[in-house]
mmCIF file of C-alpha atoms and ligand atoms in Angstrom:
data_model
loop_
_atom_site.group_PDB
_atom_site.id
_atom_site.type_symbol
_atom_site.label_atom_id
_atom_site.label_comp_id
_atom_site.label_asym_id
_atom_site.label_seq_id
_atom_site.Cartn_x
_atom_site.Cartn_y
_atom_site.Cartn_z
ATOM 1 C CA PRO O 1 -128.972 201.977 176.757
ATOM 2 C CA LYS O 2 -128.335 201.228 180.411
ATOM 3 C CA ARG O 3 -124.657 200.965 181.256
ATOM 4 C CA ILE O 4 -124.300 198.438 184.051
ATOM 5 C CA GLY O 5 -121.169 197.708 186.075
ATOM 6 C CA VAL O 6 -120.812 194.285 187.669
ATOM 7 C CA LEU O 7 -118.364 193.420 190.432
ATOM 8 C CA THR O 8 -117.684 190.621 192.880
ATOM 9 C CA SER O 9 -116.554 191.494 196.364
ATOM 10 C CA GLY O 10 -115.427 189.942 199.651
ATOM 11 C CA GLY O 11 -114.556 186.256 199.918
ATOM 12 C CA ASP O 12 -114.976 184.517 196.572
ATOM 13 C CA ALA O 13 -117.727 181.932 196.249
ATOM 14 C CA PRO O 14 -118.264 179.185 193.654
ATOM 15 C CA GLY O 15 -121.022 180.501 191.398
ATOM 16 C CA MET O 16 -119.780 184.082 191.180
ATOM 17 C CA ASN O 17 -118.549 183.421 187.639
ATOM 18 C CA PRO O 18 -121.896 182.040 186.455
ATOM 19 C CA ALA O 19 -123.551 185.097 188.053
ATOM 20 C CA VAL O 20 -121.289 187.516 186.156
ATOM 21 C CA ARG O 21 -121.787 185.494 182.978
ATOM 22 C CA ALA O 22 -125.574 185.748 183.322
ATOM 23 C CA VAL O 23 -125.410 189.510 183.963
ATOM 24 C CA VAL O 24 -123.186 190.027 180.913
ATOM 25 C CA ARG O 25 -125.104 187.862 178.481
ATOM 26 C CA TYR O 26 -128.641 188.664 179.601
ATOM 27 C CA GLY O 27 -127.723 192.335 179.896
ATOM 28 C CA ILE O 28 -126.397 192.370 176.323
ATOM 29 C CA SER O 29 -129.502 190.550 175.100
ATOM 30 C CA LYS O 30 -131.596 193.320 176.680
ATOM 31 C CA GLY O 31 -129.628 196.017 174.894
ATOM 32 C CA CYS O 32 -127.500 197.086 177.899
ATOM 33 C CA GLU O 33 -123.775 197.731 177.924
ATOM 34 C CA ILE O 34 -122.033 195.741 180.636
ATOM 35 C CA PHE O 35 -118.757 196.652 182.325
ATOM 36 C CA GLY O 36 -116.747 194.219 184.430
ATOM 37 C CA ILE O 37 -115.238 195.988 187.407
ATOM 38 C CA TYR O 38 -112.135 193.992 188.302
ATOM 39 C CA GLU O 39 -110.793 193.384 191.830
ATOM 40 C CA GLY O 40 -114.038 194.258 193.621
ATOM 41 C CA TYR O 41 -114.529 197.698 195.136
ATOM 42 C CA GLN O 42 -110.777 198.259 194.811
ATOM 43 C CA GLY O 43 -111.220 198.328 191.025
ATOM 44 C CA LEU O 44 -114.045 200.799 191.416
ATOM 45 C CA VAL O 45 -111.805 203.067 193.496
ATOM 46 C CA ASP O 46 -108.805 202.668 191.161
ATOM 47 C CA GLY O 47 -110.769 202.912 187.896
ATOM 48 C CA GLY O 48 -108.771 202.907 184.610
ATOM 49 C CA LYS O 49 -107.824 199.429 183.450
ATOM 50 C CA PHE O 50 -109.964 197.868 186.184
ATOM 51 C CA ILE O 51 -113.185 198.821 184.380
ATOM 52 C CA LYS O 52 -113.594 196.862 181.141
ATOM 53 C CA LYS O 53 -116.468 196.585 178.729
ATOM 54 C CA MET O 54 -117.583 192.964 178.459
ATOM 55 C CA ASP O 55 -118.861 191.264 175.347
ATOM 56 C CA TRP O 56 -120.573 187.941 174.756
ATOM 57 C CA LYS O 57 -117.257 186.123 174.460
ATOM 58 C CA SER O 58 -115.711 187.687 177.571
ATOM 59 C CA VAL O 59 -117.509 185.159 179.770
ATOM 60 C CA ARG O 60 -117.220 182.073 177.588
ATOM 61 C CA GLY O 61 -116.668 178.918 179.660
ATOM 62 C CA TRP O 62 -117.288 180.670 182.983
ATOM 63 C CA LEU O 63 -120.126 178.403 184.153
ATOM 64 C CA ALA O 64 -117.783 175.687 185.329
ATOM 65 C CA VAL O 65 -115.033 177.873 186.729
ATOM 66 C CA GLY O 66 -114.826 178.342 190.496
ATOM 67 C CA GLY O 67 -113.880 181.553 192.275
ATOM 68 C CA THR O 68 -114.336 184.815 190.416
ATOM 69 C CA SER O 69 -112.468 185.564 187.215
ATOM 70 C CA ILE O 70 -112.995 189.331 187.545
ATOM 71 C CA GLY O 71 -111.201 189.148 190.874
ATOM 72 C CA THR O 72 -112.288 190.215 194.319
ATOM 73 C CA ALA O 73 -110.822 192.008 197.299
ATOM 74 C CA ARG O 74 -111.607 192.965 200.840
ATOM 75 C CA CYS O 75 -111.185 196.669 200.113
ATOM 76 C CA MET O 76 -110.286 199.116 202.883
ATOM 77 C CA PRO O 77 -110.335 202.354 200.800
ATOM 78 C CA PHE O 78 -114.011 201.808 199.915
ATOM 79 C CA LYS O 79 -114.773 201.898 203.642
ATOM 80 C CA THR O 80 -113.710 205.560 203.664
ATOM 81 C CA ARG O 81 -115.747 208.434 202.224
ATOM 82 C CA GLU O 82 -112.761 209.548 200.141
ATOM 83 C CA GLY O 83 -112.582 206.078 198.573
ATOM 84 C CA ARG O 84 -116.291 206.100 197.794
ATOM 85 C CA LEU O 85 -115.960 209.591 196.313
ATOM 86 C CA GLN O 86 -113.275 208.333 193.949
ATOM 87 C CA ALA O 87 -115.432 205.290 193.114
ATOM 88 C CA ALA O 88 -118.394 207.554 192.274
ATOM 89 C CA CYS O 89 -116.150 209.682 190.070
ATOM 90 C CA ASN O 90 -114.972 206.597 188.159
ATOM 91 C CA LEU O 91 -118.539 205.436 187.593
ATOM 92 C CA VAL O 92 -119.584 208.828 186.217
ATOM 93 C CA LYS O 93 -116.491 209.115 184.011
ATOM 94 C CA ASN O 94 -117.237 205.664 182.562
ATOM 95 C CA GLY O 95 -120.891 206.566 182.056
ATOM 96 C CA ILE O 96 -122.044 203.767 184.355
ATOM 97 C CA ASP O 97 -125.448 204.383 185.946
ATOM 98 C CA SER O 98 -126.145 201.015 187.579
ATOM 99 C CA LEU O 99 -124.137 198.581 189.646
ATOM 100 C CA ILE O 100 -124.705 194.903 190.328
ATOM 101 C CA VAL O 101 -122.672 193.753 193.327
ATOM 102 C CA CYS O 102 -122.215 190.068 194.073
ATOM 103 C CA GLY O 103 -120.863 189.557 197.566
ATOM 104 C CA GLY O 104 -121.630 188.743 201.156
ATOM 105 C CA ASP O 105 -122.964 190.675 204.085
ATOM 106 C CA GLY O 106 -120.051 193.149 204.325
ATOM 107 C CA SER O 107 -119.968 193.855 200.590
ATOM 108 C CA LEU O 108 -123.693 194.454 200.374
ATOM 109 C CA THR O 109 -123.559 196.708 203.434
ATOM 110 C CA GLY O 110 -120.917 198.730 201.547
ATOM 111 C CA ALA O 111 -123.201 198.882 198.500
ATOM 112 C CA ASP O 112 -126.040 200.166 200.632
ATOM 113 C CA VAL O 113 -123.879 202.905 202.185
ATOM 114 C CA PHE O 114 -122.665 203.919 198.720
ATOM 115 C CA ARG O 115 -126.160 204.331 197.371
ATOM 116 C CA SER O 116 -127.428 206.229 200.411
ATOM 117 C CA GLU O 117 -124.545 208.702 200.023
ATOM 118 C CA TRP O 118 -124.772 208.955 196.259
ATOM 119 C CA SER O 119 -126.374 212.408 195.872
ATOM 120 C CA GLY O 120 -123.922 213.889 198.418
ATOM 121 C CA LEU O 121 -120.985 212.327 196.573
ATOM 122 C CA ILE O 122 -122.184 213.710 193.230
ATOM 123 C CA GLU O 123 -122.645 217.163 194.758
ATOM 124 C CA GLU O 124 -119.134 217.109 196.198
ATOM 125 C CA LEU O 125 -117.628 215.898 192.910
ATOM 126 C CA PHE O 126 -119.328 218.772 191.107
ATOM 127 C CA LYS O 127 -118.330 221.373 193.703
ATOM 128 C CA THR O 128 -114.696 220.255 193.536
ATOM 129 C CA GLU O 129 -114.896 220.364 189.733
ATOM 130 C CA ARG O 130 -114.184 216.685 189.259
ATOM 131 C CA ILE O 131 -117.353 216.261 187.213
ATOM 132 C CA THR O 132 -119.280 218.715 185.028
ATOM 133 C CA LYS O 133 -122.746 220.122 185.686
ATOM 134 C CA ASP O 134 -124.165 217.951 182.913
ATOM 135 C CA GLU O 135 -122.631 214.849 184.443
ATOM 136 C CA ALA O 136 -123.951 215.798 187.873
ATOM 137 C CA THR O 137 -127.445 216.117 186.410
ATOM 138 C CA GLN O 138 -127.263 212.971 184.328
ATOM 139 C CA TYR O 139 -125.882 210.790 187.129
ATOM 140 C CA ASN O 140 -127.978 212.118 190.000
ATOM 141 C CA HIS O 141 -129.166 208.594 190.712
ATOM 142 C CA LEU O 142 -127.346 205.283 191.011
ATOM 143 C CA THR O 143 -129.164 201.959 190.806
ATOM 144 C CA ILE O 144 -127.599 199.238 192.917
ATOM 145 C CA VAL O 145 -128.714 195.619 192.936
ATOM 146 C CA GLY O 146 -127.249 193.042 195.336
ATOM 147 C CA LEU O 147 -126.610 189.397 194.525
ATOM 148 C CA VAL O 148 -125.662 187.338 197.550
ATOM 149 C CA GLY O 149 -122.454 185.438 196.862
ATOM 150 C CA SER O 150 -121.046 183.807 199.984
ATOM 151 C CA ILE O 151 -120.294 180.276 201.093
ATOM 152 C CA ASP O 152 -121.510 181.163 204.599
ATOM 153 C CA ASN O 153 -125.270 181.349 203.829
ATOM 154 C CA ASP O 154 -125.431 184.054 206.468
ATOM 155 C CA MET O 155 -127.636 186.636 204.755
ATOM 156 C CA SER O 156 -131.143 187.296 205.992
ATOM 157 C CA SER O 157 -134.050 187.589 203.539
ATOM 158 C CA THR O 158 -132.832 184.713 201.427
ATOM 159 C CA ASP O 159 -132.916 180.958 201.944
ATOM 160 C CA ILE O 160 -129.630 180.285 200.206
ATOM 161 C CA THR O 161 -126.610 182.242 198.996
ATOM 162 C CA ILE O 162 -124.569 181.605 195.850
ATOM 163 C CA GLY O 163 -121.705 179.231 196.717
ATOM 164 C CA ALA O 164 -123.039 177.743 199.951
ATOM 165 C CA VAL O 165 -124.228 174.470 198.429
ATOM 166 C CA THR O 166 -120.935 173.852 196.598
ATOM 167 C CA SER O 167 -119.010 174.577 199.765
ATOM 168 C CA LEU O 168 -121.220 172.256 201.772
ATOM 169 C CA HIS O 169 -120.626 169.533 199.217
ATOM 170 C CA ARG O 170 -116.875 170.053 199.432
ATOM 171 C CA ILE O 171 -117.033 169.856 203.224
ATOM 172 C CA CYS O 172 -119.033 166.632 203.032
ATOM 173 C CA GLU O 173 -116.490 165.062 200.692
ATOM 174 C CA SER O 174 -113.709 165.993 203.110
ATOM 175 C CA VAL O 175 -115.557 164.721 206.163
ATOM 176 C CA ASP O 176 -116.360 161.473 204.325
ATOM 177 C CA SER O 177 -112.651 161.087 203.545
ATOM 178 C CA ILE O 178 -111.755 161.768 207.141
ATOM 179 C CA GLY O 179 -114.341 159.157 208.109
ATOM 180 C CA THR O 180 -112.568 156.290 206.360
ATOM 181 C CA THR O 181 -109.222 156.963 207.988
ATOM 182 C CA ALA O 182 -110.922 157.665 211.340
ATOM 183 C CA SER O 183 -112.695 154.287 211.220
ATOM 184 C CA SER O 184 -109.532 152.483 210.187
ATOM 185 C CA HIS O 185 -107.640 153.812 213.213
ATOM 186 C CA SER O 186 -110.647 154.007 215.500
ATOM 187 C CA ARG O 187 -109.841 157.681 215.947
ATOM 188 C CA ALA O 188 -111.732 160.838 216.769
ATOM 189 C CA PHE O 189 -111.588 163.891 214.505
ATOM 190 C CA VAL O 190 -112.519 167.432 215.342
ATOM 191 C CA VAL O 191 -113.214 169.260 212.085
ATOM 192 C CA GLU O 192 -113.357 173.030 211.859
ATOM 193 C CA VAL O 193 -115.442 174.490 209.055
ATOM 194 C CA MET O 194 -115.858 178.048 207.809
ATOM 195 C CA GLY O 195 -118.976 180.188 208.086
ATOM 196 C CA ARG O 196 -117.775 183.215 210.025
ATOM 197 C CA HIS O 197 -120.575 183.919 212.563
ATOM 198 C CA CYS O 198 -123.015 181.563 210.896
ATOM 199 C CA GLY O 199 -123.465 177.887 211.690
ATOM 200 C CA TRP O 200 -125.256 176.843 208.511
ATOM 201 C CA LEU O 201 -122.285 175.039 206.901
ATOM 202 C CA ALA O 202 -121.436 173.214 210.136
ATOM 203 C CA LEU O 203 -125.011 172.219 210.901
ATOM 204 C CA MET O 204 -125.798 170.997 207.394
ATOM 205 C CA ALA O 205 -122.478 169.165 207.155
ATOM 206 C CA GLY O 206 -123.260 167.494 210.472
ATOM 207 C CA ILE O 207 -126.599 166.276 209.158
ATOM 208 C CA ALA O 208 -125.197 165.221 205.782
ATOM 209 C CA THR O 209 -122.283 163.245 207.211
ATOM 210 C CA GLY O 210 -123.850 161.886 210.405
ATOM 211 C CA ALA O 211 -121.420 163.668 212.719
ATOM 212 C CA ASP O 212 -121.542 162.831 216.424
ATOM 213 C CA PHE O 213 -121.809 166.452 217.558
ATOM 214 C CA VAL O 214 -121.943 169.918 215.978
ATOM 215 C CA PHE O 215 -121.041 173.287 217.488
ATOM 216 C CA ILE O 216 -122.645 176.415 215.991
ATOM 217 C CA PRO O 217 -122.717 180.064 217.120
ATOM 218 C CA GLU O 218 -126.502 180.464 217.035
ATOM 219 C CA ARG O 219 -127.133 177.754 219.596
ATOM 220 C CA PRO O 220 -124.302 177.399 222.099
ATOM 221 C CA PRO O 221 -124.234 174.123 224.003
ATOM 222 C CA ALA O 222 -125.357 173.795 227.630
ATOM 223 C CA ASP O 223 -122.724 174.703 230.222
ATOM 224 C CA ASP O 224 -121.675 171.095 230.887
ATOM 225 C CA TRP O 225 -121.007 170.476 227.186
ATOM 226 C CA GLU O 226 -117.646 168.856 227.903
ATOM 227 C CA THR O 227 -119.436 166.033 229.712
ATOM 228 C CA THR O 228 -122.166 165.892 227.056
ATOM 229 C CA ILE O 229 -119.785 165.372 224.141
ATOM 230 C CA CYS O 230 -117.948 162.670 226.080
ATOM 231 C CA ASN O 231 -121.232 160.907 226.875
ATOM 232 C CA VAL O 232 -122.372 161.127 223.252
ATOM 233 C CA ALA O 233 -119.060 159.896 221.845
ATOM 234 C CA HIS O 234 -118.933 157.096 224.420
ATOM 235 C CA ARG O 235 -122.511 156.017 223.692
ATOM 236 C CA HIS O 236 -121.863 155.910 219.957
ATOM 237 C CA ARG O 237 -118.719 153.870 220.535
ATOM 238 C CA GLU O 238 -120.700 151.446 222.695
ATOM 239 C CA LEU O 239 -123.058 151.012 219.746
ATOM 240 C CA GLY O 240 -120.110 149.834 217.696
ATOM 241 C CA LYS O 241 -119.062 153.038 215.924
ATOM 242 C CA ARG O 242 -115.322 153.018 215.212
ATOM 243 C CA LYS O 243 -115.030 156.749 214.614
ATOM 244 C CA THR O 244 -115.994 159.985 216.319
ATOM 245 C CA VAL O 245 -116.474 163.117 214.225
ATOM 246 C CA ILE O 246 -117.207 166.484 215.764
ATOM 247 C CA ILE O 247 -117.861 169.438 213.469
ATOM 248 C CA VAL O 248 -117.116 172.899 214.796
ATOM 249 C CA ALA O 249 -118.171 176.124 213.083
ATOM 250 C CA GLU O 250 -115.282 178.588 213.141
ATOM 251 C CA GLY O 251 -117.540 181.031 215.009
ATOM 252 C CA ALA O 252 -118.724 178.506 217.628
ATOM 253 C CA ILE O 253 -119.157 179.914 221.124
ATOM 254 C CA ASP O 254 -120.267 178.741 224.551
ATOM 255 C CA SER O 255 -123.181 180.247 226.424
ATOM 256 C CA ALA O 256 -120.866 182.890 227.939
ATOM 257 C CA LEU O 257 -119.878 183.869 224.357
ATOM 258 C CA ASN O 258 -116.344 182.479 224.692
ATOM 259 C CA PRO O 259 -115.044 180.849 221.502
ATOM 260 C CA ILE O 260 -115.060 177.064 221.464
ATOM 261 C CA LYS O 261 -111.849 175.946 219.849
ATOM 262 C CA VAL O 262 -111.052 172.679 218.124
ATOM 263 C CA ASP O 263 -107.958 172.032 220.261
ATOM 264 C CA GLN O 264 -110.017 172.409 223.402
ATOM 265 C CA ILE O 265 -112.370 169.667 222.173
ATOM 266 C CA LYS O 266 -109.450 167.507 221.118
ATOM 267 C CA ASP O 267 -107.946 167.708 224.612
ATOM 268 C CA ILE O 268 -111.251 166.774 226.244
ATOM 269 C CA LEU O 269 -111.730 163.693 224.034
ATOM 270 C CA THR O 270 -108.121 162.651 224.537
ATOM 271 C CA GLU O 271 -107.958 163.165 228.284
ATOM 272 C CA ARG O 272 -111.412 162.052 229.344
ATOM 273 C CA LEU O 273 -112.097 159.239 226.878
ATOM 274 C CA GLY O 274 -108.560 158.273 225.929
ATOM 275 C CA LEU O 275 -109.491 158.667 222.242
ATOM 276 C CA ASP O 276 -106.675 159.122 219.762
ATOM 277 C CA THR O 277 -107.877 162.484 218.437
ATOM 278 C CA ARG O 278 -106.832 164.626 215.488
ATOM 279 C CA VAL O 279 -107.840 168.087 214.413
ATOM 280 C CA THR O 280 -108.540 169.023 210.782
ATOM 281 C CA THR O 281 -109.176 172.606 209.751
ATOM 282 C CA LEU O 282 -110.617 172.434 206.253
ATOM 283 C CA GLY O 283 -109.691 176.033 205.413
ATOM 284 C CA HIS O 284 -109.972 177.413 201.903
ATOM 285 C CA THR O 285 -110.518 174.043 200.214
ATOM 286 C CA GLN O 286 -114.136 174.740 201.226
ATOM 287 C CA ARG O 287 -114.272 177.805 199.021
ATOM 288 C CA GLY O 288 -112.450 176.461 195.995
ATOM 289 C CA GLY O 289 -113.256 174.415 192.941
ATOM 290 C CA SER O 290 -115.945 174.210 190.316
ATOM 291 C CA PRO O 291 -119.476 175.273 191.315
ATOM 292 C CA ALA O 292 -122.054 172.523 191.822
ATOM 293 C CA ALA O 293 -124.940 172.428 189.340
ATOM 294 C CA PHE O 294 -127.235 174.052 191.902
ATOM 295 C CA ASP O 295 -124.968 177.095 192.272
ATOM 296 C CA ARG O 296 -124.588 177.458 188.499
ATOM 297 C CA ILE O 297 -128.364 177.508 188.134
ATOM 298 C CA LEU O 298 -128.986 179.713 191.176
ATOM 299 C CA ALA O 299 -126.387 182.219 189.987
ATOM 300 C CA THR O 300 -127.780 182.208 186.459
ATOM 301 C CA VAL O 301 -131.413 182.801 187.390
ATOM 302 C CA GLN O 302 -130.414 185.403 189.966
ATOM 303 C CA GLY O 303 -128.032 187.123 187.535
ATOM 304 C CA VAL O 304 -130.900 187.430 185.069
ATOM 305 C CA ALA O 305 -133.173 188.719 187.855
ATOM 306 C CA SER O 306 -130.579 191.332 188.835
ATOM 307 C CA VAL O 307 -130.545 192.809 185.314
ATOM 308 C CA ASP O 308 -134.348 192.807 185.269
ATOM 309 C CA ALA O 309 -134.283 194.605 188.629
ATOM 310 C CA VAL O 310 -131.969 197.266 187.167
ATOM 311 C CA LEU O 311 -134.289 197.724 184.196
ATOM 312 C CA ARG O 312 -137.350 197.987 186.455
ATOM 313 C CA SER O 313 -135.801 200.338 189.009
ATOM 314 C CA THR O 314 -136.884 203.921 189.515
ATOM 315 C CA PRO O 315 -135.130 206.598 191.639
ATOM 316 C CA ASP O 316 -137.731 206.342 194.410
ATOM 317 C CA MET O 317 -137.356 202.555 194.819
ATOM 318 C CA PRO O 318 -134.993 201.183 197.482
ATOM 319 C CA SER O 319 -132.029 199.112 196.251
ATOM 320 C CA PRO O 320 -133.118 195.511 195.887
ATOM 321 C CA MET O 321 -131.360 192.324 196.873
ATOM 322 C CA ILE O 322 -132.023 189.237 194.800
ATOM 323 C CA GLY O 323 -132.744 186.260 197.014
ATOM 324 C CA MET O 324 -134.528 182.936 197.082
ATOM 325 C CA SER O 325 -137.574 182.023 199.105
ATOM 326 C CA ASP O 326 -139.762 178.914 198.788
ATOM 327 C CA ASN O 327 -137.907 178.069 195.594
ATOM 328 C CA GLN O 328 -138.825 181.393 193.998
ATOM 329 C CA VAL O 329 -136.438 184.187 193.092
ATOM 330 C CA THR O 330 -137.181 187.202 195.271
ATOM 331 C CA CYS O 331 -136.348 190.876 195.057
ATOM 332 C CA LYS O 332 -136.413 192.484 198.528
ATOM 333 C CA PRO O 333 -135.040 195.742 199.918
ATOM 334 C CA LEU O 334 -131.289 195.392 200.363
ATOM 335 C CA MET O 335 -131.216 197.715 203.355
ATOM 336 C CA LYS O 336 -133.734 195.591 205.266
ATOM 337 C CA ALA O 337 -131.800 192.386 204.537
ATOM 338 C CA VAL O 338 -128.568 193.994 205.758
ATOM 339 C CA GLU O 339 -130.306 195.261 208.921
ATOM 340 C CA LEU O 340 -131.793 191.840 209.700
ATOM 341 C CA THR O 341 -128.416 190.186 209.164
ATOM 342 C CA HIS O 342 -126.787 192.556 211.636
ATOM 343 C CA GLU O 343 -129.592 191.877 214.107
ATOM 344 C CA VAL O 344 -128.543 188.210 214.232
ATOM 345 C CA ALA O 345 -125.060 189.193 215.405
ATOM 346 C CA GLN O 346 -126.612 191.610 217.879
ATOM 347 C CA ALA O 347 -128.962 188.938 219.267
ATOM 348 C CA ILE O 348 -126.029 186.553 219.751
ATOM 349 C CA GLY O 349 -124.070 189.325 221.511
ATOM 350 C CA GLU O 350 -127.042 189.820 223.843
ATOM 351 C CA LYS O 351 -127.202 186.043 224.430
ATOM 352 C CA ASN O 352 -130.677 186.034 222.919
ATOM 353 C CA PHE O 353 -130.046 182.794 221.048
ATOM 354 C CA ALA O 354 -133.716 182.033 220.406
ATOM 355 C CA ARG O 355 -134.021 185.343 218.553
ATOM 356 C CA ALA O 356 -130.828 184.633 216.595
ATOM 357 C CA MET O 357 -132.251 181.303 215.446
ATOM 358 C CA ALA O 358 -135.605 182.901 214.585
ATOM 359 C CA LEU O 359 -133.905 185.622 212.552
ATOM 360 C CA ARG O 360 -131.882 183.045 210.637
ATOM 361 C CA ASP O 361 -135.084 181.193 209.779
ATOM 362 C CA PRO O 362 -137.873 183.784 209.741
ATOM 363 C CA GLN O 363 -140.613 181.280 208.705
HETATM 364 O O1 F6P L 1 -117.097 184.808 204.173
HETATM 365 C C1 F6P L 1 -116.466 183.719 203.584
HETATM 366 C C2 F6P L 1 -115.320 183.220 204.420
HETATM 367 O O2 F6P L 1 -114.780 182.089 203.771
HETATM 368 C C3 F6P L 1 -115.665 182.889 205.873
HETATM 369 O O3 F6P L 1 -116.285 181.640 206.009
HETATM 370 C C4 F6P L 1 -114.311 182.967 206.509
HETATM 371 O O4 F6P L 1 -114.413 183.331 207.861
HETATM 372 C C5 F6P L 1 -113.621 184.061 205.740
HETATM 373 O O5 F6P L 1 -114.321 184.195 204.517
HETATM 374 C C6 F6P L 1 -112.160 183.831 205.466
HETATM 375 O O6 F6P L 1 -111.672 184.970 204.843
HETATM 376 P P1 F6P L 1 -110.258 185.071 204.127
HETATM 377 O O7 F6P L 1 -110.338 184.280 202.860
HETATM 378 O O8 F6P L 1 -110.101 186.519 203.868
HETATM 379 O O9 F6P L 1 -109.268 184.481 205.062
#
């Protein structure tokens, strides 16, 4: 039987637990043995008690639980070749031939590097007598499948990532709450939301809550944005609105690529419009709590698809990433998705914002 390791890596996302649950239960139903690798890549590097065989009951009740119960980490040792060598050794010693990684852009990049180095790592482990000749022959290939778990929805080649919808919902609830107190006091609020270099959460929250203005990295505002936001806020006030809400992605920048900060916006609204303005940084509340129904379902169907992808894989196939496109589960080359994702950051760095937007939405 296939022996599949499953790990979650990078920032946790609501839906990671349902994804692991689906991998465990569907994997078992297909005759595979499933191993939970605890604490992300760190557990893979450390081995021992961090690699545990999972059974049907191990994941009982996980659908409704936020975060990731097998733990996660932003692991520095795995970024080094020595760390990856140790990780490869632990996989071989546990008889694990396939890995399903649920994480964001950085974690899946790490997975891709690991697989591309695999034969070299095995050779080195054999030469340094850390594994036997038989093991080197048996484990000459590693199957890796990526599941995209990230609240940021920043991965190319998929319409939506596990956790993004729950996080968006949480942001909307918070902005709605801010709205009632803002209206009561006739105040302005500048709300910072997560998303790293991606503006999806901010943009969608702006649409869903009717914000007055949204700042996102992929489309910096025109140079006179200070005047624009004042005009917009003033116009909305003239129409009788008692609140002003501006949503700022944490990665927001101006057209010269300088960060746009919430306090900067607060000062402009206060000084130019005389608005009583407060700043709210939503922080990790956006990442916490029980997954929304959509993320439970997305994670479940994608978890099942990831096991199927392992079972279908052959040594000559590139590692796949499970995604979603036009409401269908997709299985596309992981390396390509990682490359396209990095191209967005590159396009922004080159001030080619039209290309950044096009890459985010390739249709
Ligand atoms: O990638 C998810 C994310 O929540 C980003 O939106 C944010 O920039 C980052 O992780 C925060 O990371 P940490 O939890 O390590 O502070």
